[in-house]
Coordinates of N, CA and C in Angstrom, one line a residue:
X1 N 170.2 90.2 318.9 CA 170.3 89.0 319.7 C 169.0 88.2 319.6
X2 N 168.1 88.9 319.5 CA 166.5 87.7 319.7 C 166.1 87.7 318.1
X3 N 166.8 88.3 317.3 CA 166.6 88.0 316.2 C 167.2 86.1 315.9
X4 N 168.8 86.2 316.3 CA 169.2 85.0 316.1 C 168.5 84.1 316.9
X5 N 168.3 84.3 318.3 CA 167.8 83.3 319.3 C 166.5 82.5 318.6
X6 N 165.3 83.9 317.9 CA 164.4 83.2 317.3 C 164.4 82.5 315.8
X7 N 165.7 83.2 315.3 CA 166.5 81.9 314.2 C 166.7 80.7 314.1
X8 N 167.2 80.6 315.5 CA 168.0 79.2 316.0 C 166.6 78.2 316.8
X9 N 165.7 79.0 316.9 CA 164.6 78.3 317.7 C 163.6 77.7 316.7
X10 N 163.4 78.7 315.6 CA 162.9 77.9 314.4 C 163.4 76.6 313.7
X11 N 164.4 77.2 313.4 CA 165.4 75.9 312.8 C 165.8 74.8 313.5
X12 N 165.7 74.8 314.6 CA 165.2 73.6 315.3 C 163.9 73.1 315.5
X13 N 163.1 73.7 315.7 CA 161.6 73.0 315.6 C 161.4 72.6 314.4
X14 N 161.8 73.0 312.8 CA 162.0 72.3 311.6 C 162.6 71.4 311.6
X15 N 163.5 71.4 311.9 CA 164.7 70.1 311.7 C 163.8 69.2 312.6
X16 N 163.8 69.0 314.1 CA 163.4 68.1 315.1 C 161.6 67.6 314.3
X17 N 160.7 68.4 313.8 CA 160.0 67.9 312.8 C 159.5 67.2 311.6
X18 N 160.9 67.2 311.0 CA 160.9 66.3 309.9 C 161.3 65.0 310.0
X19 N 161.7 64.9 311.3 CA 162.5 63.2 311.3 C 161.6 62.5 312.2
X20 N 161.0 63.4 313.1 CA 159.6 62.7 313.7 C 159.0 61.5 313.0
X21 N 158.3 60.6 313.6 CA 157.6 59.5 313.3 C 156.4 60.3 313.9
X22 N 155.0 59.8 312.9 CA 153.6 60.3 313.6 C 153.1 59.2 313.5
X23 N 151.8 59.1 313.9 CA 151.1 58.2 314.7 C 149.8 58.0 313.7
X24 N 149.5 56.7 313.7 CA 148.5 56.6 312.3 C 147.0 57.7 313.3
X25 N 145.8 57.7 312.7 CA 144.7 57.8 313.4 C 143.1 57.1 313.0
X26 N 142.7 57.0 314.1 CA 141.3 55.8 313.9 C 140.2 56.7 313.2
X27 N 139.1 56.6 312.6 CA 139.3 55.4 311.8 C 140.3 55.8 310.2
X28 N 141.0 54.7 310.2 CA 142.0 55.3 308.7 C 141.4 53.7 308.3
X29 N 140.0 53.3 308.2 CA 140.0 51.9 307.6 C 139.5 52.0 306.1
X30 N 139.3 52.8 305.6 CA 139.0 52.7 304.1 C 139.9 53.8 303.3
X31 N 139.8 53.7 302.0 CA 140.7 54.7 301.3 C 139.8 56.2 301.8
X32 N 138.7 56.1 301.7 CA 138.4 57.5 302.1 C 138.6 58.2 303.6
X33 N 139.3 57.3 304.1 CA 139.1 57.7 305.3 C 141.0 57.8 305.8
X34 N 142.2 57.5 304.9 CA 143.3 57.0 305.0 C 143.5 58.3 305.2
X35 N 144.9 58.1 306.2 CA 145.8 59.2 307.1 C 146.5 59.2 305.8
X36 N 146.8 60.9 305.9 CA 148.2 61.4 304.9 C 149.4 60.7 305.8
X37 N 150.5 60.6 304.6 CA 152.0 59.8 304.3 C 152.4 60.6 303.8
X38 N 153.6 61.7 304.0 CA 154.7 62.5 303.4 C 155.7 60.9 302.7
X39 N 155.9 62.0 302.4 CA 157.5 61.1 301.2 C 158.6 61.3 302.0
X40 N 159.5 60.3 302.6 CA 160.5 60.4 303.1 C 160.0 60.5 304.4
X41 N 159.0 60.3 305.2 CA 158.8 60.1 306.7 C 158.2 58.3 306.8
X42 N 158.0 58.4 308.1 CA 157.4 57.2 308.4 C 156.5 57.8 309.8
X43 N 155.3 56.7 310.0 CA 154.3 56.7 310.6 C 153.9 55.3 310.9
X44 N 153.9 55.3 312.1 CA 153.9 53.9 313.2 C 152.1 53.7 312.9
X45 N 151.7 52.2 312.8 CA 149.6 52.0 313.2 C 150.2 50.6 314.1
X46 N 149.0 50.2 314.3 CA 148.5 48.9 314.7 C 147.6 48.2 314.3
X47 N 148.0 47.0 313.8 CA 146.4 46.1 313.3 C 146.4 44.9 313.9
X48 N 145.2 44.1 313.2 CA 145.4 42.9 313.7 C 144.6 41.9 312.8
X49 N 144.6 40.9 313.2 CA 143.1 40.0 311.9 C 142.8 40.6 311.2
X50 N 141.7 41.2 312.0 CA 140.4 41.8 310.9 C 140.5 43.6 311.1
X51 N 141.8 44.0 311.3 CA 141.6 45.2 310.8 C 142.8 45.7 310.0
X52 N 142.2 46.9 308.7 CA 142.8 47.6 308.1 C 143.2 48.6 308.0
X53 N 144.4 49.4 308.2 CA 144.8 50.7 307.8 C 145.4 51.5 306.4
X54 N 144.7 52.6 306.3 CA 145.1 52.7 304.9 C 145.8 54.1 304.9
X55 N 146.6 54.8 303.9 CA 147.5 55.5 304.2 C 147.3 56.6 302.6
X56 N 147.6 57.5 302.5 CA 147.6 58.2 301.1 C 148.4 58.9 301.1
X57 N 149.7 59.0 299.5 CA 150.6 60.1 299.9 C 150.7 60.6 298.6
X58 N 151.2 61.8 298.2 CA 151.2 62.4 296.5 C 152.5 62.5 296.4
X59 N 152.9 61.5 295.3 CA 154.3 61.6 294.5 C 154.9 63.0 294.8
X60 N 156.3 63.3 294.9 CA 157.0 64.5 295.1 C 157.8 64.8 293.9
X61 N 158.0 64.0 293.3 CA 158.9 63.7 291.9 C 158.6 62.9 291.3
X62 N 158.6 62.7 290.3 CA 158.8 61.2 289.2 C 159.8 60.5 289.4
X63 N 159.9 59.3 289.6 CA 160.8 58.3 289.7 C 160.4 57.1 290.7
X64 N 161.5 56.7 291.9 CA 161.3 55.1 292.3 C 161.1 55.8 293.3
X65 N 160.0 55.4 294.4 CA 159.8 54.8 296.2 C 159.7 53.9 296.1
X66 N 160.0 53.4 297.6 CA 160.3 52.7 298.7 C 159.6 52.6 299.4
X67 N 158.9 51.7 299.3 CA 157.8 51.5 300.3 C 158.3 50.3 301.8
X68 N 158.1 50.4 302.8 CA 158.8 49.7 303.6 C 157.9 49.9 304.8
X69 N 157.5 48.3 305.0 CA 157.0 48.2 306.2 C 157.1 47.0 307.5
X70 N 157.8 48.0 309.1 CA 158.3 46.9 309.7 C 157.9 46.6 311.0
X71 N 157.4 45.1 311.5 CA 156.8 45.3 312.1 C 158.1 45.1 313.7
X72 N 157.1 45.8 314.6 CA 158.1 46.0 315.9 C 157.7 44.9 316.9
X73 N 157.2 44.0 316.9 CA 156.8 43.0 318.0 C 156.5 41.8 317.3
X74 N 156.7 40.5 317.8 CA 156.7 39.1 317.7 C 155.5 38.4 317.4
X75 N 154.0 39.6 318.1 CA 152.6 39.0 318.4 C 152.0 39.2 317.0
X76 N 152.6 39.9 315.2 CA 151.5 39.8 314.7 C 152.5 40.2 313.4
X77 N 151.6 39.4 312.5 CA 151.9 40.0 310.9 C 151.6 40.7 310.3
X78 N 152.1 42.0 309.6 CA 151.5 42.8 308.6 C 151.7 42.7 307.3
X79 N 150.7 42.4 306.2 CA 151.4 42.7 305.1 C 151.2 44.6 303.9
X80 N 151.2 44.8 303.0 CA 150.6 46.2 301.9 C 150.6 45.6 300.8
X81 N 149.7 46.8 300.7 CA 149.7 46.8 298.8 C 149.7 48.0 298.8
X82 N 150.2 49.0 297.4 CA 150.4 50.3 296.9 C 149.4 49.9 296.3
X83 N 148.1 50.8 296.0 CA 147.3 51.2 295.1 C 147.2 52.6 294.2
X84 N 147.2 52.2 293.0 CA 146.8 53.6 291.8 C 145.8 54.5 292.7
X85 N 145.8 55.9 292.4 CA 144.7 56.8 292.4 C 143.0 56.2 292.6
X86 N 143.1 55.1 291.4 CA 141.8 54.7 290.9 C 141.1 53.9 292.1
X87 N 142.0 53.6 293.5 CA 141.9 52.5 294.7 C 141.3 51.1 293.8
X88 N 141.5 50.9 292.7 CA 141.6 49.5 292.7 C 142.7 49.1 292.0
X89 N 143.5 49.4 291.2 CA 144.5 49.0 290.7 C 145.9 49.1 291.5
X90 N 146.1 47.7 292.1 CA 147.3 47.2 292.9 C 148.9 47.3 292.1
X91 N 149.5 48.6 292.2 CA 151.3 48.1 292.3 C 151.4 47.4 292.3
X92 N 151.5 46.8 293.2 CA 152.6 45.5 294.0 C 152.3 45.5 295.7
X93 N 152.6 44.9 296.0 CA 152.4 44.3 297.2 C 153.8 43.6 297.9
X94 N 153.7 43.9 298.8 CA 154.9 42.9 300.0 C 154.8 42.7 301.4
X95 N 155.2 41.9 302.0 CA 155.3 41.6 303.5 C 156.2 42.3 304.4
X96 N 155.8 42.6 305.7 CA 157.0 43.1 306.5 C 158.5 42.9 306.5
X97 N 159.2 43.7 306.3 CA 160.9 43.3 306.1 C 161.1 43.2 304.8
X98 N 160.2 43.8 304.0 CA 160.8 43.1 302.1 C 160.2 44.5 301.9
X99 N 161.2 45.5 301.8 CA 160.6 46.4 300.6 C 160.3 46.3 299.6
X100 N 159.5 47.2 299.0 CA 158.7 47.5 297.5 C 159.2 48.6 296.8
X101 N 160.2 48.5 295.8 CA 159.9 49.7 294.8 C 159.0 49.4 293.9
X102 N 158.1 51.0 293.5 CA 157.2 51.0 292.8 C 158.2 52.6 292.2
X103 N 157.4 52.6 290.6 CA 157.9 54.2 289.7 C 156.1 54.9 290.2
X104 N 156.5 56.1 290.6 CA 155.5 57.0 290.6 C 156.0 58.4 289.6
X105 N 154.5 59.3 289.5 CA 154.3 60.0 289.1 C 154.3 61.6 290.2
X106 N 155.3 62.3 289.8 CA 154.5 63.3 290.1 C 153.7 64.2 289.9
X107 N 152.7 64.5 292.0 CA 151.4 65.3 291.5 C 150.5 64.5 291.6
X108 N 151.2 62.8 291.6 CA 150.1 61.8 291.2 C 149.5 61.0 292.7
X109 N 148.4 61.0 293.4 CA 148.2 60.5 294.0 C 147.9 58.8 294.3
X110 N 148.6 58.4 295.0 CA 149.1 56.9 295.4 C 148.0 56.4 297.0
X111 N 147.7 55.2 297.4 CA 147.3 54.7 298.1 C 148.2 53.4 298.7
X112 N 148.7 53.2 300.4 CA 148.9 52.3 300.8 C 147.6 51.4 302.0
X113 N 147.8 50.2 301.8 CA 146.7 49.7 302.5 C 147.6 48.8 303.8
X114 N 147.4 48.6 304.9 CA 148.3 47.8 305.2 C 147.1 46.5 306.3
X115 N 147.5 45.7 306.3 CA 146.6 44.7 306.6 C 147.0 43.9 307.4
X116 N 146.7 43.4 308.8 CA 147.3 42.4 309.6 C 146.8 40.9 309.3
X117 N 147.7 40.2 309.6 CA 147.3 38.8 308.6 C 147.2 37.5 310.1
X118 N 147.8 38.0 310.8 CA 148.3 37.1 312.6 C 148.2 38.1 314.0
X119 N 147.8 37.3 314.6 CA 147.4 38.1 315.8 C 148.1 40.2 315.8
X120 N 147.6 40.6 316.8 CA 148.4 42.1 316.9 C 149.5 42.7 316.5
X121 N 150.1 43.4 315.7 CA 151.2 43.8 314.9 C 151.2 45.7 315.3
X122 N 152.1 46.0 315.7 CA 152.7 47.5 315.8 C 153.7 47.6 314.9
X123 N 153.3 48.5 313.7 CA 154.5 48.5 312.8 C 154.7 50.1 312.5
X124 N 155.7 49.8 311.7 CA 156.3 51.6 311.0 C 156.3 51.4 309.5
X125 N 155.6 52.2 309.1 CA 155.7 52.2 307.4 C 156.3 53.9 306.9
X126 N 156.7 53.1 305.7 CA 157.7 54.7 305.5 C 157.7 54.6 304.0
X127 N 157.2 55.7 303.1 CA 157.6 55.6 302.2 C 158.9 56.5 301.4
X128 N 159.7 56.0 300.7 CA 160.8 57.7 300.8 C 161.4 57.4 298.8
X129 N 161.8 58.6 298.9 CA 162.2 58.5 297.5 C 164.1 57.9 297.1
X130 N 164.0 57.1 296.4 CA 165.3 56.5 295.7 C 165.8 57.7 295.0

């Protein structure tokens, strides 16, 4: 019986942990300094004008993500750019509400930057595999 009980107590704390949303952390303002991004989760920041958050996640497969970022309040704009390994060579880029697919590599490490453009912005970014 405590065998299953601690079965069923695992497998819930796995499951109720993968769908979680986490919380960016300060400072994530340069690539060296960017919060890890799993594939297929999302992770809520805040910016605003003049500040940047930056994000890093490693391909899980080869093929297309989804990069998607949305902001949750009226007071501010966010836009991203996917950057190469190299942090200077720009994917692509998009605004809140307009996903990005981009082809990655796996194994291959990627960079998202995300940037407020208008007053205060609380958003959720998520990257996940197609």
């Amino acid at each position: 019986m405590k065998k299953i009980l601690l079965a069923l107590t695992f497998a819930f704390a796995v499951s109720s942990s993968a769908f979680a949303a986490s919380t960016e952390s300060e400072p994530n303002n340069t690539f060296e300094t960017a919060d890890s991004l799993t594939i297929n989760s999302t992770i809520s920041g805040q910016t605003n004008g003049s500040d940047e958050d930056y994000f890093v996640f490693v391909a899980n497969k080869t093929g297309k993500v989804r990069t998607s970022l949305i902001d949750n309040n009226s007071k501010g704009i966010s836009i991203f750019g996917v950057f190469e390994s190299d942090k200077t060579t720009m994917i692509g880029d998009s605004g809140s509400g307009v996903p990005l697919d981009i082809n990655v590599v796996a194994g291959k490490t990627y960079y998202v930057k995300v940037m407020g453009i208008v007053g205060t912005s609380s958003y959720n970014l998520s990257v996940n595999n197609l």
